[in-house]
Amino acid sequence: MNRTRRAMISLAVANGLLLFGYGLSLPFFTVYLISRQGLSAAMAGLVIALSAFSRSFASALAGELSDALGRKCIMLWGLALEVAVMCVMAACIEYKAPIGWVLLFYFLTTFLGATFRPVSNAWITDNTTPKQRVEAFGIIRVGVNLGWALGPAAGGFLVRWSYSYAFYLTALAFVLGVWYINRIIADDAAPARSVRRRPQFVSLLVSLRDKRLAKICAYVLLITAVNSQLVVGLSVHCNTYLHMPENYIGWFFTINGLAVVFLQYHATRLMMRMRLTSAMLLGCALYAVGYGSVGFFGSFAPIAFGVLLAALGELIVAPGEQTLVSNMASAQTRGRYLGMLMVFYNMGSSLGFFAAGWLGEYVAPLYLPGPWLAVGAAALLAGWGFYALRRDLTDEEDGLFPAPAPVKKDTAPLQ
């Protein structure tokens, strides 16, 4: 096993541990707001949307700071502060503090949590070549989704007993993540670290003058709004209209995660034989069919199949969007570009959460499949946008690499 693959597997383990902790509690916060605090579906969706919007700023700041100060420093400090705030939030839930305090610390938790992913992606880009990046981001996705598969499955049972203990255990998992990342991550080999520069926060917005980056960010916003339906839209649909218990909802998260764990390798191999833009169109189409069909079913099994199809789309789209942006960025702007990608990723989550709550409150009572048909249409629109982007990319940026020249055999006669 080469050094790059070992580094990717180590970081995948770290991501898996963090997502396991996240899955124990945070995916069920929507259900907590509705069932324990009495908020409407629309209001709960607005809360989750605002938290996702705040994560956009955190992603941008973290990416820019990591270009200037180093990847490891930003990852560790962001996680350490998140642990402290998470513990306070858990205490607020346990001792039944006013809802305003719970929401304040929830927003702080999600803000700090957003500092890790763009910096982690920039570290991956620093330590891989363009040809290795689809595979590298695929390996990371396996770790992420293994944690995502196990965390919500356990969390679905845990929150039926105690929401506060679920958040305490999330904090404990993040403590282990800080310890592990501090042991495995080295920041001294990154090409981007060879030239130090001061943070340039105004340049974050200026980076969107790169029209290709701006287009990718717009399509990522759309497809992330689709992807976020797993967290809010599906919870509202299944809990409010189908009256499914929390552990059933947890199993949908588990199906999503296990699909990526077991199928990411095969998806990565498929993507390495295609243009990235073609792969993104395929992934978005799977999202459209998977989520677009949810509203027509009223039982666990067919909805689970729709979630599975959407998961197949995710395991193509998630590494594809990260690889596209990584291939376009220079060594000195990787954190900035990937941070800006995460800005629109989180804005897409915010849009999706808000839309899920609003559609679940006002459209679903009139026509239950309506919200999901809208989600499917958004996925197809994003897929067409990614596909049309190919004319703006070089072959290498789009994931095509020339085949190695054949080695000529020496056919000269022996003397």
XYZ file of N, CA, C and O in Angstrom, residues 54-187:
536
model
N -25.441 29.587 8.302
C -24.296 30.030 9.109
C -23.060 29.193 8.801
O -21.931 29.688 8.868
N -23.259 27.923 8.460
C -22.120 27.066 8.112
C -21.420 27.553 6.851
O -20.229 27.298 6.660
N -22.161 28.244 5.976
C -21.537 28.774 4.763
C -20.400 29.730 5.096
O -19.316 29.662 4.511
N -20.634 30.634 6.049
C -19.596 31.579 6.439
C -18.427 30.857 7.094
O -17.262 31.183 6.861
N -18.730 29.853 7.926
C -17.665 29.106 8.584
C -16.789 28.389 7.571
O -15.556 28.361 7.705
N -17.392 27.811 6.538
C -16.622 27.099 5.512
C -15.673 28.030 4.781
O -14.514 27.700 4.531
N -16.182 29.212 4.419
C -15.351 30.179 3.709
C -14.186 30.646 4.570
O -13.033 30.691 4.119
N -14.457 30.985 5.813
C -13.401 31.451 6.715
C -12.366 30.365 6.955
O -11.154 30.625 6.950
N -12.831 29.135 7.171
C -11.903 28.040 7.449
C -11.000 27.755 6.261
O -9.795 27.528 6.418
N -11.575 27.742 5.052
C -10.753 27.489 3.867
C -9.676 28.535 3.679
O -8.513 28.215 3.411
N -10.046 29.797 3.816
C -9.075 30.885 3.650
C -8.013 30.838 4.739
O -6.815 30.993 4.464
N -8.406 30.624 5.986
C -7.439 30.564 7.077
C -6.490 29.386 6.925
O -5.305 29.480 7.278
N -6.982 28.275 6.394
C -6.108 27.109 6.244
C -5.047 27.329 5.179
O -3.944 26.776 5.267
N -5.353 28.139 4.144
C -4.320 28.496 3.164
C -3.210 29.297 3.815
O -2.046 29.206 3.427
N -3.571 30.098 4.818
C -2.592 30.988 5.435
C -1.910 30.369 6.654
O -0.708 30.565 6.862
N -2.653 29.624 7.460
C -2.140 29.167 8.752
C -1.837 27.675 8.810
O -1.177 27.227 9.756
N -2.323 26.916 7.856
C -2.094 25.475 7.874
C -3.384 24.714 8.091
O -4.296 25.172 8.765
N -3.446 23.528 7.502
C -4.673 22.735 7.549
C -4.927 22.162 8.951
O -6.027 22.252 9.491
N -3.908 21.548 9.526
C -4.089 20.824 10.786
C -4.556 21.747 11.909
O -5.446 21.398 12.692
N -3.976 22.925 11.989
C -4.330 23.883 13.032
C -5.816 24.204 13.005
O -6.493 24.173 14.044
N -6.348 24.499 11.835
C -7.753 24.894 11.721
C -8.669 23.708 12.018
O -9.701 23.858 12.697
N -8.316 22.505 11.533
C -9.146 21.340 11.805
C -9.266 21.077 13.302
O -10.358 20.841 13.828
N -8.127 21.109 14.011
C -8.130 20.750 15.427
C -8.839 21.797 16.284
O -9.631 21.456 17.170
N -8.557 23.078 16.030
C -9.186 24.116 16.840
C -10.697 24.170 16.616
O -11.474 24.370 17.552
N -11.122 23.983 15.372
C -12.556 23.986 15.093
C -13.279 22.870 15.826
O -14.340 23.076 16.433
N -12.696 21.664 15.801
C -13.320 20.528 16.473
C -13.306 20.689 17.991
O -14.281 20.353 18.677
N -12.193 21.185 18.528
C -12.093 21.345 19.984
C -13.139 22.334 20.505
O -13.798 22.081 21.532
N -13.317 23.446 19.813
C -14.333 24.411 20.232
C -15.739 23.838 20.079
O -16.625 24.098 20.908
N -15.939 23.020 19.028
C -17.259 22.414 18.836
C -17.607 21.471 19.990
O -18.759 21.416 20.434
N -16.613 20.737 20.496
C -16.853 19.835 21.625
C -17.388 20.617 22.827
O -18.366 20.218 23.476
N -16.738 21.737 23.135
C -17.150 22.535 24.294
C -18.586 23.033 24.145
O -19.400 22.943 25.076
N -18.913 23.555 22.966
C -20.259 24.099 22.743
C -21.303 22.981 22.742
O -22.420 23.140 23.260
N -20.935 21.810 22.185
C -21.854 20.679 22.148
C -22.244 20.239 23.559
O -23.409 19.913 23.837
N -21.287 20.230 24.470
C -21.577 19.841 25.856
C -22.556 20.820 26.511
O -23.460 20.414 27.246
N -22.378 22.112 26.241
C -23.298 23.105 26.801
C -24.697 22.920 26.220
O -25.708 22.997 26.946
N -24.774 22.640 24.932
C -26.074 22.417 24.301
C -26.774 21.205 24.913
O -27.980 21.230 25.196
N -26.019 20.120 25.134
C -26.592 18.915 25.738
C -27.134 19.223 27.134
O -28.209 18.732 27.524
N -26.396 20.038 27.881
C -26.858 20.415 29.225
C -28.146 21.235 29.153
O -29.048 21.073 29.995
N -28.241 22.114 28.155
C -29.465 22.906 27.987
C -30.672 22.001 27.727
O -31.774 22.229 28.251
N -30.470 20.963 26.913
C -31.564 20.032 26.630
C -31.911 19.228 27.881
O -33.086 19.050 28.223
N -30.878 18.756 28.601
C -31.112 17.921 29.775
C -31.875 18.663 30.863
O -32.788 18.106 31.498
N -31.498 19.909 31.091
C -32.113 20.670 32.186
C -33.251 21.584 31.721
O -33.664 22.487 32.442
N -33.716 21.317 30.479
C -34.907 22.000 29.941
C -34.775 23.520 29.981
O -35.664 24.237 30.459
N -33.649 24.008 29.484
C -33.450 25.448 29.346
C -34.421 25.993 28.295
O -34.928 25.238 27.458
N -34.693 27.293 28.329
C -35.567 27.881 27.301
C -35.061 27.559 25.892
O -33.857 27.456 25.661
N -35.989 27.412 24.972
C -35.662 27.004 23.606
C -34.651 27.935 22.957
O -33.823 27.513 22.144
N -34.657 29.217 23.326
C -33.710 30.168 22.749
C -32.275 29.787 23.039
O -31.399 29.921 22.164
N -31.969 29.295 24.250
C -30.609 28.871 24.581
C -30.216 27.617 23.796
O -29.078 27.506 23.314
N -31.143 26.693 23.668
C -30.858 25.475 22.895
C -30.510 25.844 21.453
O -29.534 25.343 20.876
N -31.295 26.742 20.870
C -31.052 27.131 19.477
C -29.738 27.896 19.328
O -29.013 27.709 18.351
N -29.410 28.754 20.295
C -28.163 29.501 20.231
C -26.972 28.560 20.168
O -26.090 28.697 19.297
N -26.937 27.575 21.052
C -25.792 26.666 21.070
C -25.833 25.679 19.909
O -24.790 25.210 19.452
N -27.024 25.406 19.409
C -27.113 24.590 18.187
C -26.480 25.321 17.010
O -25.708 24.737 16.236
N -26.782 26.614 16.868
C -26.184 27.388 15.781
C -24.662 27.454 15.919
O -23.921 27.340 14.936
N -24.167 27.641 17.140
C -22.720 27.672 17.356
C -22.088 26.330 17.028
O -20.994 26.259 16.445
N -22.764 25.251 17.402
C -22.245 23.905 17.128
C -22.113 23.663 15.631
O -21.080 23.178 15.143
N -23.162 23.981 14.880
C -23.116 23.740 13.445
C -22.120 24.679 12.748
O -21.465 24.289 11.780
N -21.973 25.905 13.261
C -21.001 26.843 12.696
C -19.588 26.283 12.836
O -18.814 26.225 11.869
N -19.241 25.846 14.038
C -17.897 25.323 14.277
C -17.670 24.002 13.544
O -16.570 23.718 13.072
N -18.724 23.197 13.441
C -18.589 21.917 12.745
C -18.265 22.073 11.276
O -17.675 21.170 10.658
N -18.630 23.211 10.693
C -18.393 23.436 9.264
C -16.946 23.776 8.950
O -16.582 23.886 7.780
N -16.108 23.972 9.969
C -14.715 24.325 9.690
C -13.893 23.117 9.244
O -12.843 23.278 8.623
N -14.362 21.916 9.536
C -13.518 20.740 9.288
C -13.491 20.325 7.822
O -12.424 20.084 7.255
N -14.652 20.223 7.194
C -14.718 19.567 5.887
C -13.939 20.276 4.789
O -13.183 19.620 4.050
N -14.078 21.598 4.582
C -13.304 22.223 3.494
C -11.798 22.126 3.724
O -11.030 21.976 2.767
N -11.382 22.200 4.976
C -9.948 22.115 5.274
C -9.454 20.696 5.042
O -8.363 20.471 4.509
N -10.253 19.726 5.447
C -9.912 18.329 5.196
C -9.794 18.059 3.696
O -8.855 17.395 3.238
N -10.731 18.583 2.909
C -10.667 18.401 1.455
C -9.438 19.071 0.854
O -8.823 18.548 -0.089
N -9.065 20.236 1.378
C -7.859 20.911 0.888
C -6.613 20.098 1.229
O -5.675 20.019 0.427
N -6.591 19.481 2.410
C -5.455 18.628 2.781
C -5.346 17.450 1.821
O -4.246 17.068 1.407
N -6.486 16.858 1.455
C -6.480 15.762 0.487
C -5.902 16.227 -0.843
O -5.066 15.562 -1.460
N -6.343 17.405 -1.302
C -5.865 17.938 -2.577
C -4.363 18.203 -2.538
O -3.647 17.943 -3.509
N -3.869 18.713 -1.416
C -2.432 18.945 -1.265
C -1.622 17.675 -1.457
O -0.484 17.710 -1.935
N -2.173 16.563 -1.052
C -1.414 15.316 -0.974
C -1.749 14.315 -2.070
O -1.415 13.125 -1.949
N -2.413 14.769 -3.134
C -2.738 13.893 -4.256
C -2.480 14.615 -5.572
O -2.449 15.844 -5.631
N -2.338 13.844 -6.628
C -2.265 14.395 -7.981
C -3.675 14.424 -8.563
O -4.578 13.739 -8.046
N -3.903 15.210 -9.630
C -5.247 15.220 -10.229
C -5.771 13.832 -10.582
O -6.969 13.563 -10.426
N -4.898 12.941 -11.021
C -5.333 11.599 -11.417
C -5.763 10.764 -10.223
O -6.575 9.844 -10.346
N -5.229 11.072 -9.037
C -5.542 10.293 -7.826
C -6.784 10.794 -7.091
O -7.283 10.118 -6.196
N -7.307 11.972 -7.467
C -8.273 12.635 -6.592
C -9.642 11.988 -6.580
O -10.304 11.964 -5.531
N -10.121 11.470 -7.697
C -11.420 10.794 -7.674
C -11.363 9.617 -6.713
O -12.259 9.425 -5.887
N -10.286 8.829 -6.795
C -10.147 7.689 -5.890
C -10.003 8.157 -4.446
O -10.613 7.584 -3.528
N -9.198 9.215 -4.230
C -8.970 9.701 -2.869
C -10.266 10.193 -2.233
O -10.603 9.823 -1.096
N -11.033 11.011 -2.947
C -12.294 11.495 -2.391
C -13.298 10.346 -2.242
O -14.155 10.377 -1.349
N -13.187 9.334 -3.101
C -14.036 8.152 -2.942
C -13.726 7.404 -1.659
O -14.630 6.944 -0.951
N -12.437 7.253 -1.347
C -12.037 6.589 -0.096
C -12.575 7.361 1.101
O -13.079 6.779 2.066
N -12.463 8.687 1.053
C -12.980 9.505 2.151
C -14.476 9.296 2.301
O -15.007 9.196 3.425
N -15.205 9.211 1.184
C -16.647 9.009 1.240
C -17.006 7.690 1.920
O -18.026 7.585 2.593
N -16.170 6.656 1.728
C -16.441 5.378 2.389
C -16.398 5.557 3.899
O -17.286 5.104 4.628
N -15.354 6.243 4.393
C -15.257 6.483 5.826
C -16.403 7.323 6.345
O -17.010 7.022 7.385
N -16.724 8.400 5.619
C -17.820 9.282 6.017
C -19.122 8.504 6.131
O -19.867 8.625 7.112
N -19.396 7.681 5.147
C -20.691 7.012 5.124
C -20.745 5.784 6.015
O -21.837 5.363 6.405
N -19.598 5.203 6.350
C -19.617 4.158 7.362
C -20.052 4.758 8.696
O -20.896 4.196 9.407
N -19.489 5.930 9.025
C -19.940 6.629 10.224
C -21.395 7.037 10.122
O -22.159 6.932 11.089
N -21.798 7.501 8.940
C -23.182 7.937 8.709
C -24.148 6.761 8.787
O -25.312 6.911 9.172
N -23.673 5.558 8.425
C -24.530 4.377 8.505
C -24.739 3.930 9.944
O -25.849 3.574 10.348
N -23.669 3.938 10.737
C -23.740 3.416 12.095
C -24.312 4.430 13.079
O -25.065 4.063 13.988
N -23.942 5.714 12.928
C -24.368 6.723 13.884
C -25.880 6.878 13.998
O -26.441 6.738 15.090
N -26.580 7.168 12.903
C -28.035 7.339 13.010
C -28.775 6.067 13.418
O -29.834 6.146 14.043
N -28.239 4.888 13.046
C -28.891 3.650 13.467
C -28.899 3.549 14.981
O -29.915 3.191 15.604
N -27.761 3.880 15.611
C -27.700 3.896 17.074
C -28.472 5.090 17.637
O -29.178 4.970 18.644
N -28.347 6.238 16.968
C -29.005 7.440 17.452
C -30.522 7.342 17.440
O -31.200 7.904 18.307
N -31.096 6.598 16.465
C -32.548 6.452 16.398
C -33.120 5.817 17.652
O -34.222 6.154 18.083
N -32.369 4.876 18.242
C -32.805 4.272 19.506
C -32.438 5.156 20.694
O -33.189 5.263 21.669
N -31.264 5.793 20.605
C -30.770 6.588 21.729
C -31.682 7.779 22.026
O -31.984 8.070 23.191
N -32.141 8.478 20.973
C -32.945 9.678 21.214
C -34.331 9.348 21.765
O -34.983 10.203 22.366
N -34.781 8.109 21.578
C -36.059 7.717 22.182
C -35.927 7.614 23.703
O -36.915 7.675 24.432
N -34.681 7.469 24.154
C -34.407 7.410 25.584
C -34.023 8.777 26.131
O -34.573 9.240 27.121
N -33.070 9.468 25.446
C -32.607 10.765 25.945
C -31.917 11.541 24.824
O -30.873 11.103 24.321
N -32.484 12.687 24.454
C -31.846 13.545 23.459
C -30.542 14.136 24.017
O -29.550 14.266 23.298
N -30.527 14.492 25.295
C -29.323 15.123 25.856
C -28.143 14.169 25.862
O -27.015 14.555 25.531
N -28.372 12.894 26.212
C -27.281 11.928 26.234
C -26.741 11.687 24.816
O -25.557 11.417 24.635
N -27.621 11.766 23.832
C -27.170 11.626 22.448
C -26.158 12.719 22.097
O -25.123 12.460 21.462
N -26.414 13.952 22.538
C -25.484 15.043 22.252
C -24.205 14.930 23.087
O -23.118 15.273 22.618
N -24.302 14.433 24.323
C -23.087 14.195 25.107
C -22.191 13.166 24.421
O -20.965 13.331 24.361
N -22.787 12.113 23.891
C -21.996 11.082 23.216
C -21.408 11.600 21.912
O -20.312 11.192 21.505
N -22.130 12.498 21.248
C -21.555 13.147 20.069
C -20.282 13.914 20.440
O -19.262 13.828 19.752
N -20.326 14.658 21.534
C -19.148 15.397 21.997
C -17.991 14.447 22.296
O -16.833 14.730 21.967
N -18.287 13.299 22.900
C -17.242 12.322 23.204
C -16.601 11.788 21.924
O -15.376 11.651 21.839
N -17.411 11.504 20.924
C -16.877 11.028 19.644
C -15.976 12.081 19.011
O -14.932 11.759 18.422
N -16.331 13.349 19.128
C -15.512 14.419 18.567
C -14.191 14.563 19.323
O -13.161 14.896 18.732
N -14.208 14.314 20.638
C -12.954 14.322 21.407
C -12.009 13.254 20.865
O -10.804 13.497 20.670
N -12.536 12.065 20.620
C -11.711 11.003 20.046
C -11.211 11.403 18.662
O -10.079 11.081 18.284
N -12.054 12.112 17.901
C -11.630 12.579 16.579
C -10.477 13.553 16.660
O -9.521 13.476 15.872
N -10.518 14.487 17.606
C -9.416 15.433 17.792
C -8.127 14.693 18.118
O -7.063 14.974 17.547
N -8.201 13.735 19.017
C -7.009 12.960 19.406
C -6.435 12.211 18.209
O -5.223 12.224 17.965
N -7.314 11.578 17.431
C -6.845 10.758 16.311
C -6.246 11.624 15.206
O -5.178 11.315 14.665
N -6.914 12.724 14.868
C -6.412 13.600 13.803
C -5.073 14.205 14.196
O -4.164 14.333 13.373
N -4.923 14.566 15.459
C -3.649 15.111 15.926
C -2.510 14.111 15.750
O -1.363 14.495 15.503
N -2.828 12.820 15.830
C -1.803 11.777 15.680
C -1.455 11.500 14.224
O -0.297 11.236 13.899
N -2.432 11.534 13.328
C -2.202 11.032 11.968
C -1.912 12.110 10.939
O -1.302 11.823 9.905
N -2.357 13.351 11.178
C -2.234 14.390 10.159
C -0.921 15.139 10.310
O -0.584 15.627 11.381
N -0.177 15.211 9.206
C 1.031 16.037 9.145
C 0.777 17.162 8.154
O 0.181 16.950 7.105
N 1.231 18.366 8.484
C 0.954 19.524 7.631
C 2.195 19.999 6.891
O 2.157 20.989 6.194
